[in-house]
Amino acid sequence: MGGKRVYVTRKIPQSALDILEECFEVSVFPEEDRVVPREILLREVRQVDALFCLLTDRVDKELLDAAPNLKIVANMAVGYDNIDVAACTERKIVVTNTPGVLTEATADLTFALLLATARRLPESERFLRDGKWKTWSPMLLTGQEVYGATLGILGLGRIGRAVARRAKGFDMKVLYYSRHRDLDAEEKLGILYRDKDELLKESDYVSIHLPLTAETRGFIGERELGLMKPTAVLINTARGPVVDENALYRALKERRIWAAGLDVFETEPLPLDSPLRTLPNVVLLPHIGSATIKTRTDMAIIAARNIRDYLLAGKPHTPVNPEVLETRS
Ligand code: NAP
Ligand code: GLV
């Protein structure tokens, strides 16, 4: 025992817990399907050196003030918009995420969602189960072509590039908009840069792979939806608040765009009274982008290793604020 303490905010795979329990005194919020209540979290962090948290846990100044010994916050996610990174950096607390390991699983899910939305798979399945299938009909449950269509990718990072590679297998024309042009990716993947508005106007499918930041909040709103084709499909497996959900609801309801596939929402879980639930032309998933057994286990292991290797050797693997390491020693 190194005498150091770790709090884990949810039941996680045993292989990840073993990494922590071998070295530290570990306390776990033992539930699988419930966010740790705030008062328990604030109480538990009082003595800890490390926090293993999920994207459902808000790590803000209030929490940091309640945790005077905290040295590392290890998020079991690549996105870290749930964490006030600037406040952590100010207090010399390292923040880590889980990049790379979930890229392919999330890109697979994005493509599954794109196909399911384009070809109306959930609606078709409900139709059959509800006993509505009377006969093969020429235009029954007809969708949009995917093969050979134009895909616009917003945010050409790890997942955006992985989605582009999949799209090439469907002979799609792939456009992208990102903060920086990537000439190497353009050549290797055969993709084309467009500015944001051009991409929205030209694409049959728009897929969002941006992190949620102050700049990307509301990145797709009324104006942007108005630029899209009436036959276009919007896919969001990034973060809900990147899209203005009310504006999206209106665009879908009024058929100004054709459909949307959403894995993420402004409020999660999606409220029972969300009007999105009433629309036939939207496919809704419960934030399962990275949800394969292997990927979720690997994410938990990376988060645990970040804690172990920072607390024992000062070397986290995937810090998002590495400047803390330079100033800490
Ligand atoms: P990433 O590699 O960091 O890619 C993000 C891309 O967006 C980068 O190319 C980045 O540009 C670009 N970008 C950032 N801000 C921008 C802006 N204001 N305007 C234009 N482009 C901007 O991240 P990733 O691993 O692909 O993950 C992307 C996001 O997916 C995560 O942040 C997370 O929220 C979400 N995600 C969701 C799930 C799910 O379960 N649904 C699973 C995994 C990830 P630079 O290269 O210049 O920084
Ligand atoms: C999931 O949404 C992640 O950011 O890893």
XYZ file of C-alpha atoms and ligand atoms in Angstrom:
382
model
C 0.000 0.000 0.000
C 1.353 3.404 -0.937
C -0.956 5.093 1.564
C -2.638 6.984 -1.252
C -6.389 7.052 -1.681
C -8.528 6.793 -4.791
C -12.257 7.307 -5.226
C -14.015 5.600 -8.156
C -17.421 7.071 -8.967
C -19.029 3.923 -10.434
C -18.666 0.145 -10.565
C -15.979 -0.478 -13.213
C -14.525 -3.642 -14.792
C -12.546 -5.693 -12.255
C -9.399 -5.697 -14.415
C -9.223 -1.899 -14.051
C -10.068 -1.984 -10.353
C -7.284 -4.547 -9.767
C -4.721 -2.041 -11.093
C -5.805 0.473 -8.478
C -6.344 -1.940 -5.591
C -2.830 -3.383 -5.954
C -1.337 0.013 -5.115
C -3.849 2.175 -3.288
C -6.654 2.347 -0.819
C -9.675 2.366 -3.114
C -13.262 3.296 -2.433
C -15.938 2.714 -5.081
C -19.485 3.994 -5.480
C -20.801 0.466 -5.987
C -23.683 1.059 -8.379
C -23.700 0.372 -12.092
C -26.588 2.496 -13.314
C -26.755 5.487 -11.002
C -24.691 8.648 -10.887
C -23.035 9.080 -7.521
C -25.153 11.622 -5.597
C -23.394 14.948 -5.327
C -23.304 14.973 -1.519
C -21.626 11.561 -1.461
C -19.102 12.646 -4.083
C -18.243 15.823 -2.185
C -17.798 13.831 1.017
C -15.724 11.067 -0.587
C -13.222 13.369 -2.297
C -12.180 15.063 0.972
C -9.289 12.674 1.625
C -8.430 11.381 -1.839
C -5.311 11.765 -3.973
C -7.038 10.616 -7.152
C -10.520 10.658 -8.625
C -11.574 8.078 -11.231
C -14.679 9.640 -12.792
C -17.119 9.319 -15.674
C -18.546 11.855 -18.105
C -21.657 11.946 -15.911
C -19.688 13.460 -12.989
C -19.269 17.234 -12.836
C -15.795 18.147 -11.664
C -15.998 21.853 -10.888
C -14.518 24.365 -8.454
C -16.875 23.298 -5.688
C -15.617 19.727 -5.937
C -11.979 20.767 -6.211
C -12.318 22.987 -3.153
C -13.685 19.992 -1.252
C -10.641 17.879 -2.234
C -7.483 19.510 -0.878
C -5.241 16.463 -1.525
C -6.447 15.777 -5.058
C -3.606 15.333 -7.577
C -5.253 13.678 -10.565
C -8.706 13.468 -12.149
C -8.876 10.508 -14.537
C -11.929 10.647 -16.781
C -13.122 7.371 -18.307
C -13.913 9.107 -21.607
C -12.086 10.938 -24.350
C -14.361 13.981 -24.009
C -13.717 15.984 -20.838
C -16.252 18.805 -21.024
C -17.575 17.611 -17.626
C -14.330 18.810 -16.028
C -13.247 22.377 -15.334
C -9.741 21.821 -16.691
C -8.632 25.420 -16.124
C -9.550 25.168 -12.436
C -7.639 21.862 -12.191
C -4.595 23.381 -13.871
C -4.688 26.341 -11.505
C -4.526 23.885 -8.594
C -1.827 21.787 -10.333
C -4.180 18.835 -10.659
C -3.569 16.630 -13.693
C -6.598 15.728 -15.835
C -6.452 12.647 -18.057
C -8.810 11.190 -20.677
C -8.910 8.025 -22.806
C -8.080 8.990 -26.408
C -7.500 6.500 -29.229
C -8.738 3.317 -27.610
C -12.384 4.133 -28.404
C -11.880 5.636 -31.847
C -12.805 2.609 -33.962
C -15.766 1.520 -31.818
C -17.198 5.051 -31.937
C -16.649 5.306 -35.680
C -18.406 1.934 -36.130
C -21.374 3.173 -34.089
C -21.453 6.415 -36.079
C -21.649 4.482 -39.307
C -24.256 2.101 -37.884
C -26.344 5.115 -36.862
C -25.888 6.737 -40.267
C -27.102 3.570 -42.008
C -29.937 3.030 -39.526
C -31.152 6.605 -40.022
C -30.780 6.639 -43.798
C -32.560 3.311 -44.201
C -35.088 3.812 -41.395
C -34.120 0.600 -39.597
C -35.687 1.218 -36.159
C -38.919 2.450 -37.762
C -38.997 -0.588 -40.062
C -38.432 -2.971 -37.173
C -41.212 -1.371 -35.123
C -43.489 -1.592 -38.183
C -42.908 -5.344 -38.447
C -43.210 -6.059 -34.714
C -46.430 -4.006 -34.566
C -47.984 -6.335 -37.145
C -48.303 -3.613 -39.791
C -46.468 -5.509 -42.558
C -49.169 -6.545 -45.051
C -47.199 -6.936 -48.290
C -44.101 -5.842 -50.184
C -44.909 -2.377 -51.543
C -42.989 -0.327 -54.087
C -42.314 2.696 -51.863
C -42.759 1.178 -48.404
C -40.238 2.498 -45.829
C -37.983 3.881 -48.516
C -34.914 5.772 -47.346
C -31.910 7.606 -48.733
C -28.975 6.207 -50.716
C -25.726 5.910 -48.790
C -23.424 4.374 -51.394
C -21.882 7.126 -53.491
C -23.473 9.974 -51.471
C -21.589 12.958 -50.015
C -20.564 12.877 -46.356
C -19.508 16.042 -44.528
C -17.406 15.523 -41.413
C -17.250 18.302 -38.825
C -14.068 17.872 -36.776
C -11.355 15.837 -38.444
C -9.758 14.352 -35.344
C -9.273 10.691 -34.472
C -12.965 9.704 -34.802
C -13.641 12.000 -37.767
C -10.793 10.370 -39.709
C -11.960 6.868 -38.748
C -15.457 7.687 -40.048
C -13.923 9.026 -43.287
C -12.107 5.702 -43.794
C -15.372 3.792 -43.415
C -17.159 6.142 -45.827
C -14.577 5.398 -48.502
C -15.751 1.757 -48.415
C -19.171 3.058 -49.445
C -17.611 5.076 -52.270
C -18.764 8.282 -50.633
C -17.403 11.687 -51.520
C -16.014 12.885 -48.179
C -15.798 16.567 -47.260
C -14.488 17.876 -43.958
C -14.330 21.067 -41.954
C -11.992 21.343 -38.988
C -9.991 23.948 -37.113
C -6.892 23.072 -39.120
C -6.588 21.801 -42.660
C -4.890 18.404 -42.773
C -3.197 18.076 -46.168
C -1.738 14.703 -45.256
C -5.209 13.302 -44.441
C -6.606 14.869 -47.635
C -4.066 12.960 -49.680
C -4.130 9.678 -47.738
C -7.919 9.458 -47.293
C -8.961 11.179 -50.516
C -11.055 13.758 -48.688
C -11.719 17.416 -49.479
C -11.668 20.511 -47.255
C -14.684 22.828 -47.285
C -15.550 25.772 -45.108
C -18.405 25.110 -42.675
C -21.202 26.611 -44.787
C -20.068 24.990 -48.040
C -19.914 21.619 -46.295
C -23.447 21.996 -44.934
C -24.815 22.978 -48.348
C -23.113 20.160 -50.279
C -23.467 17.188 -47.929
C -26.102 14.460 -47.985
C -24.911 13.381 -44.529
C -23.337 15.646 -41.923
C -21.553 13.857 -39.084
C -20.315 15.747 -36.020
C -17.013 14.809 -34.343
C -16.138 18.004 -32.484
C -15.394 18.203 -28.764
C -17.794 20.311 -26.704
C -16.062 23.611 -25.939
C -17.100 27.248 -25.611
C -16.563 27.606 -29.400
C -18.496 24.501 -30.451
C -21.553 24.918 -28.203
C -24.489 25.508 -30.583
C -22.231 24.921 -33.606
C -25.291 23.625 -35.492
C -28.297 25.904 -35.008
C -31.199 27.362 -36.974
C -28.922 29.073 -39.517
C -26.784 25.982 -40.146
C -29.794 23.660 -40.432
C -31.213 26.110 -42.958
C -28.175 25.593 -45.174
C -28.621 21.818 -45.318
C -30.445 20.004 -48.113
C -34.065 18.967 -47.423
C -32.907 15.395 -48.083
C -29.927 15.650 -45.715
C -29.310 13.583 -42.587
C -27.549 14.903 -39.465
C -25.593 12.469 -37.296
C -24.310 13.461 -33.853
C -22.133 11.089 -31.833
C -20.030 13.907 -30.317
C -21.823 15.878 -27.590
C -25.464 17.029 -27.463
C -24.923 20.764 -26.859
C -22.951 21.067 -30.114
C -26.417 21.055 -31.715
C -29.261 23.391 -30.763
C -31.823 20.671 -30.021
C -34.886 22.953 -30.265
C -33.780 24.180 -33.677
C -33.146 20.592 -34.748
C -36.582 19.512 -33.552
C -38.227 22.259 -35.635
C -36.170 21.436 -38.729
C -37.086 17.749 -38.463
C -40.745 18.412 -37.706
C -41.085 20.789 -40.648
C -39.072 18.404 -42.840
C -36.513 21.081 -43.631
C -33.963 18.300 -43.193
C -34.821 14.664 -43.787
C -33.695 12.921 -40.620
C -31.252 12.850 -37.735
C -29.389 10.123 -35.849
C -28.428 11.107 -32.316
C -26.345 9.277 -29.726
C -25.906 12.346 -27.515
C -28.233 15.027 -26.155
C -28.281 18.408 -24.477
C -29.618 16.676 -21.349
C -28.759 13.050 -20.671
C -30.617 10.836 -20.180
C -32.980 12.314 -22.788
C -35.975 13.638 -20.786
C -39.157 11.598 -21.102
C -41.000 14.692 -22.336
C -38.422 15.593 -25.012
C -40.323 16.387 -28.221
C -37.630 14.543 -30.182
C -39.201 11.304 -28.937
C -42.367 12.078 -30.907
C -40.704 12.316 -34.316
C -40.536 9.379 -36.698
C -37.542 10.789 -38.585
C -35.026 10.657 -35.766
C -33.076 7.679 -34.445
C -32.229 8.008 -30.747
C -29.491 6.053 -28.970
C -28.492 6.214 -25.273
C -24.883 7.479 -25.644
C -23.400 4.118 -26.666
C -20.711 5.341 -29.088
C -17.862 3.465 -27.420
C -19.982 0.694 -25.912
C -18.237 -2.541 -26.820
C -17.061 -4.793 -23.993
C -13.434 -4.511 -25.104
C -13.441 -0.755 -25.618
C -15.166 0.086 -22.333
C -12.773 -2.257 -20.486
C -9.771 -0.692 -22.224
C -11.027 2.803 -21.335
C -11.301 1.847 -17.659
C -7.815 0.296 -17.732
C -6.271 3.423 -19.280
C -7.916 5.629 -16.654
C -6.649 3.336 -13.873
C -3.122 3.262 -15.335
C -3.119 7.036 -15.555
C -3.792 7.205 -11.817
C -1.277 4.494 -10.912
C 1.537 5.819 -13.058
C 1.026 9.399 -12.022
C 0.759 8.762 -8.289
C 3.675 6.293 -8.261
C 5.975 7.694 -10.948
C 4.717 11.150 -11.932
C 3.964 9.926 -15.467
C 0.334 9.858 -16.611
C -0.135 8.455 -20.114
C -2.773 10.766 -21.545
C -2.839 14.118 -19.760
C -5.013 16.872 -21.235
C -3.190 19.581 -19.255
C 0.450 18.445 -19.492
C 1.601 21.910 -18.435
C 0.840 20.829 -14.855
C 3.600 18.210 -15.112
C 6.173 20.811 -16.083
C 5.355 23.109 -13.188
C 4.771 20.450 -10.549
C 8.217 18.849 -9.999
P -10.138 14.731 -31.386
O -9.185 13.742 -31.982
O -9.609 15.749 -30.454
O -10.939 15.423 -32.594
C -11.664 16.595 -32.480
C -11.451 17.421 -33.735
O -12.267 18.581 -33.686
C -10.000 17.911 -33.890
O -9.607 17.732 -35.211
C -10.102 19.377 -33.523
O -9.171 20.204 -34.165
C -11.490 19.719 -34.053
N -11.986 20.926 -33.414
C -11.953 21.278 -32.105
N -12.540 22.473 -31.914
C -12.930 22.911 -33.128
C -13.585 24.075 -33.585
N -13.953 25.044 -32.731
N -13.841 24.185 -34.894
C -13.466 23.233 -35.756
N -12.825 22.095 -35.393
C -12.567 21.923 -34.083
O -11.274 13.961 -30.589
P -11.916 12.517 -30.898
O -11.176 11.467 -30.152
O -12.098 12.367 -32.371
O -13.344 12.703 -30.181
C -14.219 13.718 -30.576
C -15.369 13.877 -29.601
O -16.257 12.780 -29.746
C -14.972 13.828 -28.108
O -14.547 15.098 -27.644
C -16.237 13.356 -27.432
O -16.995 14.464 -26.989
C -16.993 12.627 -28.542
N -17.115 11.167 -28.291
C -18.363 10.642 -28.132
C -18.496 9.278 -27.941
C -19.850 8.650 -27.782
O -19.975 7.698 -27.024
N -20.874 9.112 -28.469
C -17.370 8.436 -27.898
C -16.133 9.038 -28.047
C -16.011 10.399 -28.259
P -7.641 20.311 -33.627
O -6.965 19.093 -34.168
O -7.182 21.570 -34.202
O -7.727 20.311 -32.123
C -17.712 9.363 -24.691
O -18.631 10.052 -24.955
C -16.358 9.822 -24.612
O -16.124 11.034 -24.692
O -15.469 8.967 -24.450
